[in-house]
């Protein structure tokens, strides 16, 4: 059965899309730790990051780097924090979180932003890609 992130990448479940190419997809986390919290996934469904083959793994991080560069231009922050957990969704993903302080990277933080604000943030990041 397809993961929820595969369905998001396929457009079957809505998301605030930030960027995509033929192999990778980036979208806003639905419960961001901080404004602009973005998830980057391979479209190819693999649960554990280190099960990706070397080429796809390198490609995922190269794509995430491009997204992070756009994100830091679009969302005021000191730097982009990066994390990989995968405890909730079994489809590997990189968390990119704009940080003002290290407290912004707390995994207990769960913001719920209005749809219009999520849409505006996603569009602002996409415009910098
Ligand atoms: P992890 O698997 O790395 O522990 O956390 C999964 C992350 O995915 C969480 O930050 C959670 O808010 C996010 N998430 C879970 N379901 C959805 C969803 O349906 N859409 C979006 N955009 N994010 C989700």
mmCIF file with all atom_site columns, C-alpha atoms and ligand atoms in Angstrom:
data_model
loop_
_atom_site.group_PDB
_atom_site.id
_atom_site.type_symbol
_atom_site.label_atom_id
_atom_site.label_alt_id
_atom_site.label_comp_id
_atom_site.label_asym_id
_atom_site.label_entity_id
_atom_site.label_seq_id
_atom_site.pdbx_PDB_ins_code
_atom_site.Cartn_x
_atom_site.Cartn_y
_atom_site.Cartn_z
_atom_site.occupancy
_atom_site.B_iso_or_equiv
_atom_site.pdbx_formal_charge
_atom_site.auth_seq_id
_atom_site.auth_comp_id
_atom_site.auth_asym_id
_atom_site.auth_atom_id
_atom_site.pdbx_PDB_model_num
ATOM   1   C CA  . UNK A 1 1   ? 0.000  0.000  0.000   1.00 0.00 ? 1   UNK A CA  1
ATOM   2   C CA  . UNK A 1 2   ? 1.286  3.458  -0.887  1.00 0.00 ? 2   UNK A CA  1
ATOM   3   C CA  . UNK A 1 3   ? 2.472  5.664  1.962   1.00 0.00 ? 3   UNK A CA  1
ATOM   4   C CA  . UNK A 1 4   ? 0.764  8.958  2.697   1.00 0.00 ? 4   UNK A CA  1
ATOM   5   C CA  . UNK A 1 5   ? 3.853  10.720 1.323   1.00 0.00 ? 5   UNK A CA  1
ATOM   6   C CA  . UNK A 1 6   ? 3.648  8.756  -1.954  1.00 0.00 ? 6   UNK A CA  1
ATOM   7   C CA  . UNK A 1 7   ? 0.027  9.883  -2.239  1.00 0.00 ? 7   UNK A CA  1
ATOM   8   C CA  . UNK A 1 8   ? 1.085  13.482 -1.576  1.00 0.00 ? 8   UNK A CA  1
ATOM   9   C CA  . UNK A 1 9   ? 3.826  13.303 -4.231  1.00 0.00 ? 9   UNK A CA  1
ATOM   10  C CA  . UNK A 1 10  ? 1.321  11.807 -6.681  1.00 0.00 ? 10  UNK A CA  1
ATOM   11  C CA  . UNK A 1 11  ? -1.141 14.639 -5.977  1.00 0.00 ? 11  UNK A CA  1
ATOM   12  C CA  . UNK A 1 12  ? -3.745 12.214 -4.620  1.00 0.00 ? 12  UNK A CA  1
ATOM   13  C CA  . UNK A 1 13  ? -3.615 13.944 -1.220  1.00 0.00 ? 13  UNK A CA  1
ATOM   14  C CA  . UNK A 1 14  ? -3.265 17.731 -1.139  1.00 0.00 ? 14  UNK A CA  1
ATOM   15  C CA  . UNK A 1 15  ? -0.133 19.398 0.187   1.00 0.00 ? 15  UNK A CA  1
ATOM   16  C CA  . UNK A 1 16  ? 1.567  22.775 0.172   1.00 0.00 ? 16  UNK A CA  1
ATOM   17  C CA  . UNK A 1 17  ? 4.068  21.905 -2.519  1.00 0.00 ? 17  UNK A CA  1
ATOM   18  C CA  . UNK A 1 18  ? 7.376  23.729 -2.540  1.00 0.00 ? 18  UNK A CA  1
ATOM   19  C CA  . UNK A 1 19  ? 9.293  21.979 -5.334  1.00 0.00 ? 19  UNK A CA  1
ATOM   20  C CA  . UNK A 1 20  ? 9.569  18.779 -7.331  1.00 0.00 ? 20  UNK A CA  1
ATOM   21  C CA  . UNK A 1 21  ? 11.508 17.162 -10.100 1.00 0.00 ? 21  UNK A CA  1
ATOM   22  C CA  . UNK A 1 22  ? 11.086 13.744 -11.649 1.00 0.00 ? 22  UNK A CA  1
ATOM   23  C CA  . UNK A 1 23  ? 12.567 11.971 -8.588  1.00 0.00 ? 23  UNK A CA  1
ATOM   24  C CA  . UNK A 1 24  ? 12.124 14.173 -5.535  1.00 0.00 ? 24  UNK A CA  1
ATOM   25  C CA  . UNK A 1 25  ? 9.358  16.217 -3.922  1.00 0.00 ? 25  UNK A CA  1
ATOM   26  C CA  . UNK A 1 26  ? 9.291  18.942 -1.235  1.00 0.00 ? 26  UNK A CA  1
ATOM   27  C CA  . UNK A 1 27  ? 6.249  20.160 0.698   1.00 0.00 ? 27  UNK A CA  1
ATOM   28  C CA  . UNK A 1 28  ? 5.405  21.910 3.956   1.00 0.00 ? 28  UNK A CA  1
ATOM   29  C CA  . UNK A 1 29  ? 5.053  19.820 7.091   1.00 0.00 ? 29  UNK A CA  1
ATOM   30  C CA  . UNK A 1 30  ? 1.388  19.938 8.090   1.00 0.00 ? 30  UNK A CA  1
ATOM   31  C CA  . UNK A 1 31  ? 2.296  20.604 11.756  1.00 0.00 ? 31  UNK A CA  1
ATOM   32  C CA  . UNK A 1 32  ? 5.437  22.708 11.428  1.00 0.00 ? 32  UNK A CA  1
ATOM   33  C CA  . UNK A 1 33  ? 7.949  23.107 14.249  1.00 0.00 ? 33  UNK A CA  1
ATOM   34  C CA  . UNK A 1 34  ? 8.572  26.588 12.856  1.00 0.00 ? 34  UNK A CA  1
ATOM   35  C CA  . UNK A 1 35  ? 7.242  28.577 9.907   1.00 0.00 ? 35  UNK A CA  1
ATOM   36  C CA  . UNK A 1 36  ? 8.555  27.117 6.667   1.00 0.00 ? 36  UNK A CA  1
ATOM   37  C CA  . UNK A 1 37  ? 9.244  23.605 8.058   1.00 0.00 ? 37  UNK A CA  1
ATOM   38  C CA  . UNK A 1 38  ? 9.608  21.590 4.862   1.00 0.00 ? 38  UNK A CA  1
ATOM   39  C CA  . UNK A 1 39  ? 9.846  17.863 4.168   1.00 0.00 ? 39  UNK A CA  1
ATOM   40  C CA  . UNK A 1 40  ? 11.907 16.522 1.267   1.00 0.00 ? 40  UNK A CA  1
ATOM   41  C CA  . UNK A 1 41  ? 11.247 12.996 0.001   1.00 0.00 ? 41  UNK A CA  1
ATOM   42  C CA  . UNK A 1 42  ? 12.264 10.683 -2.808  1.00 0.00 ? 42  UNK A CA  1
ATOM   43  C CA  . UNK A 1 43  ? 9.222  9.819  -4.927  1.00 0.00 ? 43  UNK A CA  1
ATOM   44  C CA  . UNK A 1 44  ? 10.498 6.262  -4.863  1.00 0.00 ? 44  UNK A CA  1
ATOM   45  C CA  . UNK A 1 45  ? 9.040  4.701  -1.743  1.00 0.00 ? 45  UNK A CA  1
ATOM   46  C CA  . UNK A 1 46  ? 11.734 3.613  0.693   1.00 0.00 ? 46  UNK A CA  1
ATOM   47  C CA  . UNK A 1 47  ? 11.171 3.587  4.457   1.00 0.00 ? 47  UNK A CA  1
ATOM   48  C CA  . UNK A 1 48  ? 14.680 3.898  5.859   1.00 0.00 ? 48  UNK A CA  1
ATOM   49  C CA  . UNK A 1 49  ? 16.974 6.620  4.530   1.00 0.00 ? 49  UNK A CA  1
ATOM   50  C CA  . UNK A 1 50  ? 20.057 4.414  4.604   1.00 0.00 ? 50  UNK A CA  1
ATOM   51  C CA  . UNK A 1 51  ? 18.342 1.761  2.477   1.00 0.00 ? 51  UNK A CA  1
ATOM   52  C CA  . UNK A 1 52  ? 18.417 4.180  -0.477  1.00 0.00 ? 52  UNK A CA  1
ATOM   53  C CA  . UNK A 1 53  ? 21.066 3.270  -3.004  1.00 0.00 ? 53  UNK A CA  1
ATOM   54  C CA  . UNK A 1 54  ? 24.045 5.576  -3.012  1.00 0.00 ? 54  UNK A CA  1
ATOM   55  C CA  . UNK A 1 55  ? 23.022 7.472  -6.125  1.00 0.00 ? 55  UNK A CA  1
ATOM   56  C CA  . UNK A 1 56  ? 19.443 8.161  -5.000  1.00 0.00 ? 56  UNK A CA  1
ATOM   57  C CA  . UNK A 1 57  ? 20.680 9.055  -1.508  1.00 0.00 ? 57  UNK A CA  1
ATOM   58  C CA  . UNK A 1 58  ? 23.126 11.611 -2.927  1.00 0.00 ? 58  UNK A CA  1
ATOM   59  C CA  . UNK A 1 59  ? 20.425 12.966 -5.248  1.00 0.00 ? 59  UNK A CA  1
ATOM   60  C CA  . UNK A 1 60  ? 17.992 13.409 -2.367  1.00 0.00 ? 60  UNK A CA  1
ATOM   61  C CA  . UNK A 1 61  ? 20.496 15.474 -0.381  1.00 0.00 ? 61  UNK A CA  1
ATOM   62  C CA  . UNK A 1 62  ? 21.424 17.546 -3.445  1.00 0.00 ? 62  UNK A CA  1
ATOM   63  C CA  . UNK A 1 63  ? 17.730 18.313 -4.002  1.00 0.00 ? 63  UNK A CA  1
ATOM   64  C CA  . UNK A 1 64  ? 17.260 19.120 -0.288  1.00 0.00 ? 64  UNK A CA  1
ATOM   65  C CA  . UNK A 1 65  ? 20.205 21.535 -0.495  1.00 0.00 ? 65  UNK A CA  1
ATOM   66  C CA  . UNK A 1 66  ? 18.483 23.471 -3.302  1.00 0.00 ? 66  UNK A CA  1
ATOM   67  C CA  . UNK A 1 67  ? 15.269 23.599 -1.291  1.00 0.00 ? 67  UNK A CA  1
ATOM   68  C CA  . UNK A 1 68  ? 17.153 24.753 1.831   1.00 0.00 ? 68  UNK A CA  1
ATOM   69  C CA  . UNK A 1 69  ? 18.782 27.588 -0.133  1.00 0.00 ? 69  UNK A CA  1
ATOM   70  C CA  . UNK A 1 70  ? 15.375 28.756 -1.352  1.00 0.00 ? 70  UNK A CA  1
ATOM   71  C CA  . UNK A 1 71  ? 13.884 28.334 2.115   1.00 0.00 ? 71  UNK A CA  1
ATOM   72  C CA  . UNK A 1 72  ? 16.454 30.535 3.804   1.00 0.00 ? 72  UNK A CA  1
ATOM   73  C CA  . UNK A 1 73  ? 15.815 33.273 1.271   1.00 0.00 ? 73  UNK A CA  1
ATOM   74  C CA  . UNK A 1 74  ? 12.050 33.041 1.678   1.00 0.00 ? 74  UNK A CA  1
ATOM   75  C CA  . UNK A 1 75  ? 11.713 32.671 5.446   1.00 0.00 ? 75  UNK A CA  1
ATOM   76  C CA  . UNK A 1 76  ? 13.682 34.925 7.821   1.00 0.00 ? 76  UNK A CA  1
ATOM   77  C CA  . UNK A 1 77  ? 16.009 32.711 9.883   1.00 0.00 ? 77  UNK A CA  1
ATOM   78  C CA  . UNK A 1 78  ? 19.555 32.336 11.118  1.00 0.00 ? 78  UNK A CA  1
ATOM   79  C CA  . UNK A 1 79  ? 20.043 28.999 9.375   1.00 0.00 ? 79  UNK A CA  1
ATOM   80  C CA  . UNK A 1 80  ? 18.200 25.897 8.239   1.00 0.00 ? 80  UNK A CA  1
ATOM   81  C CA  . UNK A 1 81  ? 18.183 23.031 10.717  1.00 0.00 ? 81  UNK A CA  1
ATOM   82  C CA  . UNK A 1 82  ? 18.182 19.513 9.285   1.00 0.00 ? 82  UNK A CA  1
ATOM   83  C CA  . UNK A 1 83  ? 16.870 16.290 10.794  1.00 0.00 ? 83  UNK A CA  1
ATOM   84  C CA  . UNK A 1 84  ? 15.969 12.772 9.763   1.00 0.00 ? 84  UNK A CA  1
ATOM   85  C CA  . UNK A 1 85  ? 13.716 10.749 12.070  1.00 0.00 ? 85  UNK A CA  1
ATOM   86  C CA  . UNK A 1 86  ? 11.076 8.726  10.294  1.00 0.00 ? 86  UNK A CA  1
ATOM   87  C CA  . UNK A 1 87  ? 9.398  7.548  13.486  1.00 0.00 ? 87  UNK A CA  1
ATOM   88  C CA  . UNK A 1 88  ? 5.924  8.490  12.243  1.00 0.00 ? 88  UNK A CA  1
ATOM   89  C CA  . UNK A 1 89  ? 5.767  8.101  8.470   1.00 0.00 ? 89  UNK A CA  1
ATOM   90  C CA  . UNK A 1 90  ? 7.497  5.063  6.892   1.00 0.00 ? 90  UNK A CA  1
ATOM   91  C CA  . UNK A 1 91  ? 8.698  6.935  3.807   1.00 0.00 ? 91  UNK A CA  1
ATOM   92  C CA  . UNK A 1 92  ? 12.095 8.508  4.250   1.00 0.00 ? 92  UNK A CA  1
ATOM   93  C CA  . UNK A 1 93  ? 12.158 12.286 4.473   1.00 0.00 ? 93  UNK A CA  1
ATOM   94  C CA  . UNK A 1 94  ? 14.461 15.123 5.424   1.00 0.00 ? 94  UNK A CA  1
ATOM   95  C CA  . UNK A 1 95  ? 13.117 17.806 7.765   1.00 0.00 ? 95  UNK A CA  1
ATOM   96  C CA  . UNK A 1 96  ? 14.306 21.336 6.869   1.00 0.00 ? 96  UNK A CA  1
ATOM   97  C CA  . UNK A 1 97  ? 13.448 23.816 9.611   1.00 0.00 ? 97  UNK A CA  1
ATOM   98  C CA  . UNK A 1 98  ? 14.169 27.569 9.518   1.00 0.00 ? 98  UNK A CA  1
ATOM   99  C CA  . UNK A 1 99  ? 15.767 28.382 12.869  1.00 0.00 ? 99  UNK A CA  1
ATOM   100 C CA  . UNK A 1 100 ? 15.913 31.582 14.860  1.00 0.00 ? 100 UNK A CA  1
ATOM   101 C CA  . UNK A 1 101 ? 16.986 29.652 17.945  1.00 0.00 ? 101 UNK A CA  1
ATOM   102 C CA  . UNK A 1 102 ? 17.733 26.010 18.714  1.00 0.00 ? 102 UNK A CA  1
ATOM   103 C CA  . UNK A 1 103 ? 14.353 25.826 20.447  1.00 0.00 ? 103 UNK A CA  1
ATOM   104 C CA  . UNK A 1 104 ? 12.696 25.970 17.007  1.00 0.00 ? 104 UNK A CA  1
ATOM   105 C CA  . UNK A 1 105 ? 13.966 22.433 16.355  1.00 0.00 ? 105 UNK A CA  1
ATOM   106 C CA  . UNK A 1 106 ? 11.961 20.765 19.125  1.00 0.00 ? 106 UNK A CA  1
ATOM   107 C CA  . UNK A 1 107 ? 10.029 17.808 17.833  1.00 0.00 ? 107 UNK A CA  1
ATOM   108 C CA  . UNK A 1 108 ? 7.278  18.503 20.392  1.00 0.00 ? 108 UNK A CA  1
ATOM   109 C CA  . UNK A 1 109 ? 6.586  21.848 18.666  1.00 0.00 ? 109 UNK A CA  1
ATOM   110 C CA  . UNK A 1 110 ? 3.439  21.498 16.594  1.00 0.00 ? 110 UNK A CA  1
ATOM   111 C CA  . UNK A 1 111 ? 2.205  24.687 15.016  1.00 0.00 ? 111 UNK A CA  1
ATOM   112 C CA  . UNK A 1 112 ? -1.074 24.851 13.191  1.00 0.00 ? 112 UNK A CA  1
ATOM   113 C CA  . UNK A 1 113 ? -1.043 27.745 10.749  1.00 0.00 ? 113 UNK A CA  1
ATOM   114 C CA  . UNK A 1 114 ? -4.000 29.021 8.716   1.00 0.00 ? 114 UNK A CA  1
ATOM   115 C CA  . UNK A 1 115 ? -4.268 27.581 5.202   1.00 0.00 ? 115 UNK A CA  1
ATOM   116 C CA  . UNK A 1 116 ? -3.694 31.002 3.606   1.00 0.00 ? 116 UNK A CA  1
ATOM   117 C CA  . UNK A 1 117 ? -0.435 31.403 5.529   1.00 0.00 ? 117 UNK A CA  1
ATOM   118 C CA  . UNK A 1 118 ? 0.767  27.888 4.604   1.00 0.00 ? 118 UNK A CA  1
ATOM   119 C CA  . UNK A 1 119 ? -0.080 28.639 0.968   1.00 0.00 ? 119 UNK A CA  1
ATOM   120 C CA  . UNK A 1 120 ? 1.815  31.942 1.090   1.00 0.00 ? 120 UNK A CA  1
ATOM   121 C CA  . UNK A 1 121 ? 4.900  30.339 2.670   1.00 0.00 ? 121 UNK A CA  1
ATOM   122 C CA  . UNK A 1 122 ? 4.970  27.512 0.101   1.00 0.00 ? 122 UNK A CA  1
ATOM   123 C CA  . UNK A 1 123 ? 4.614  30.018 -2.753  1.00 0.00 ? 123 UNK A CA  1
ATOM   124 C CA  . UNK A 1 124 ? 7.393  32.222 -1.333  1.00 0.00 ? 124 UNK A CA  1
ATOM   125 C CA  . UNK A 1 125 ? 9.806  29.270 -1.139  1.00 0.00 ? 125 UNK A CA  1
ATOM   126 C CA  . UNK A 1 126 ? 8.809  28.001 -4.589  1.00 0.00 ? 126 UNK A CA  1
ATOM   127 C CA  . UNK A 1 127 ? 9.484  31.461 -6.039  1.00 0.00 ? 127 UNK A CA  1
ATOM   128 C CA  . UNK A 1 128 ? 13.116 31.229 -4.834  1.00 0.00 ? 128 UNK A CA  1
ATOM   129 C CA  . UNK A 1 129 ? 13.758 27.815 -6.439  1.00 0.00 ? 129 UNK A CA  1
HETATM 130 P P1  . LIG B 2 .   ? 8.793  11.633 11.366  1.00 0.00 ? 1   LIG B P1  1
HETATM 131 O O1  . LIG B 2 .   ? 8.278  10.435 10.585  1.00 0.00 ? 1   LIG B O1  1
HETATM 132 O O2  . LIG B 2 .   ? 10.051 12.194 10.774  1.00 0.00 ? 1   LIG B O2  1
HETATM 133 O O3  . LIG B 2 .   ? 8.950  11.324 12.827  1.00 0.00 ? 1   LIG B O3  1
HETATM 134 O O4  . LIG B 2 .   ? 7.684  12.780 11.303  1.00 0.00 ? 1   LIG B O4  1
HETATM 135 C C1  . LIG B 2 .   ? 6.770  12.867 10.239  1.00 0.00 ? 1   LIG B C1  1
HETATM 136 C C2  . LIG B 2 .   ? 6.408  14.310 9.961   1.00 0.00 ? 1   LIG B C2  1
HETATM 137 O O5  . LIG B 2 .   ? 5.448  14.315 8.912   1.00 0.00 ? 1   LIG B O5  1
HETATM 138 C C3  . LIG B 2 .   ? 5.795  15.064 11.144  1.00 0.00 ? 1   LIG B C3  1
HETATM 139 O O6  . LIG B 2 .   ? 6.518  16.279 11.341  1.00 0.00 ? 1   LIG B O6  1
HETATM 140 C C4  . LIG B 2 .   ? 4.351  15.337 10.693  1.00 0.00 ? 1   LIG B C4  1
HETATM 141 O O7  . LIG B 2 .   ? 3.855  16.595 11.124  1.00 0.00 ? 1   LIG B O7  1
HETATM 142 C C5  . LIG B 2 .   ? 4.434  15.247 9.175   1.00 0.00 ? 1   LIG B C5  1
HETATM 143 N N1  . LIG B 2 .   ? 3.226  14.721 8.552   1.00 0.00 ? 1   LIG B N1  1
HETATM 144 C C6  . LIG B 2 .   ? 2.543  13.608 8.920   1.00 0.00 ? 1   LIG B C6  1
HETATM 145 N N2  . LIG B 2 .   ? 1.479  13.414 8.108   1.00 0.00 ? 1   LIG B N2  1
HETATM 146 C C7  . LIG B 2 .   ? 1.496  14.439 7.211   1.00 0.00 ? 1   LIG B C7  1
HETATM 147 C C8  . LIG B 2 .   ? 0.648  14.784 6.119   1.00 0.00 ? 1   LIG B C8  1
HETATM 148 O O8  . LIG B 2 .   ? -0.335 14.116 5.796   1.00 0.00 ? 1   LIG B O8  1
HETATM 149 N N3  . LIG B 2 .   ? 0.984  15.888 5.406   1.00 0.00 ? 1   LIG B N3  1
HETATM 150 C C9  . LIG B 2 .   ? 2.070  16.653 5.716   1.00 0.00 ? 1   LIG B C9  1
HETATM 151 N N4  . LIG B 2 .   ? 2.313  17.732 4.956   1.00 0.00 ? 1   LIG B N4  1
HETATM 152 N N5  . LIG B 2 .   ? 2.897  16.364 6.745   1.00 0.00 ? 1   LIG B N5  1
HETATM 153 C C10 . LIG B 2 .   ? 2.602  15.262 7.488   1.00 0.00 ? 1   LIG B C10 1
#
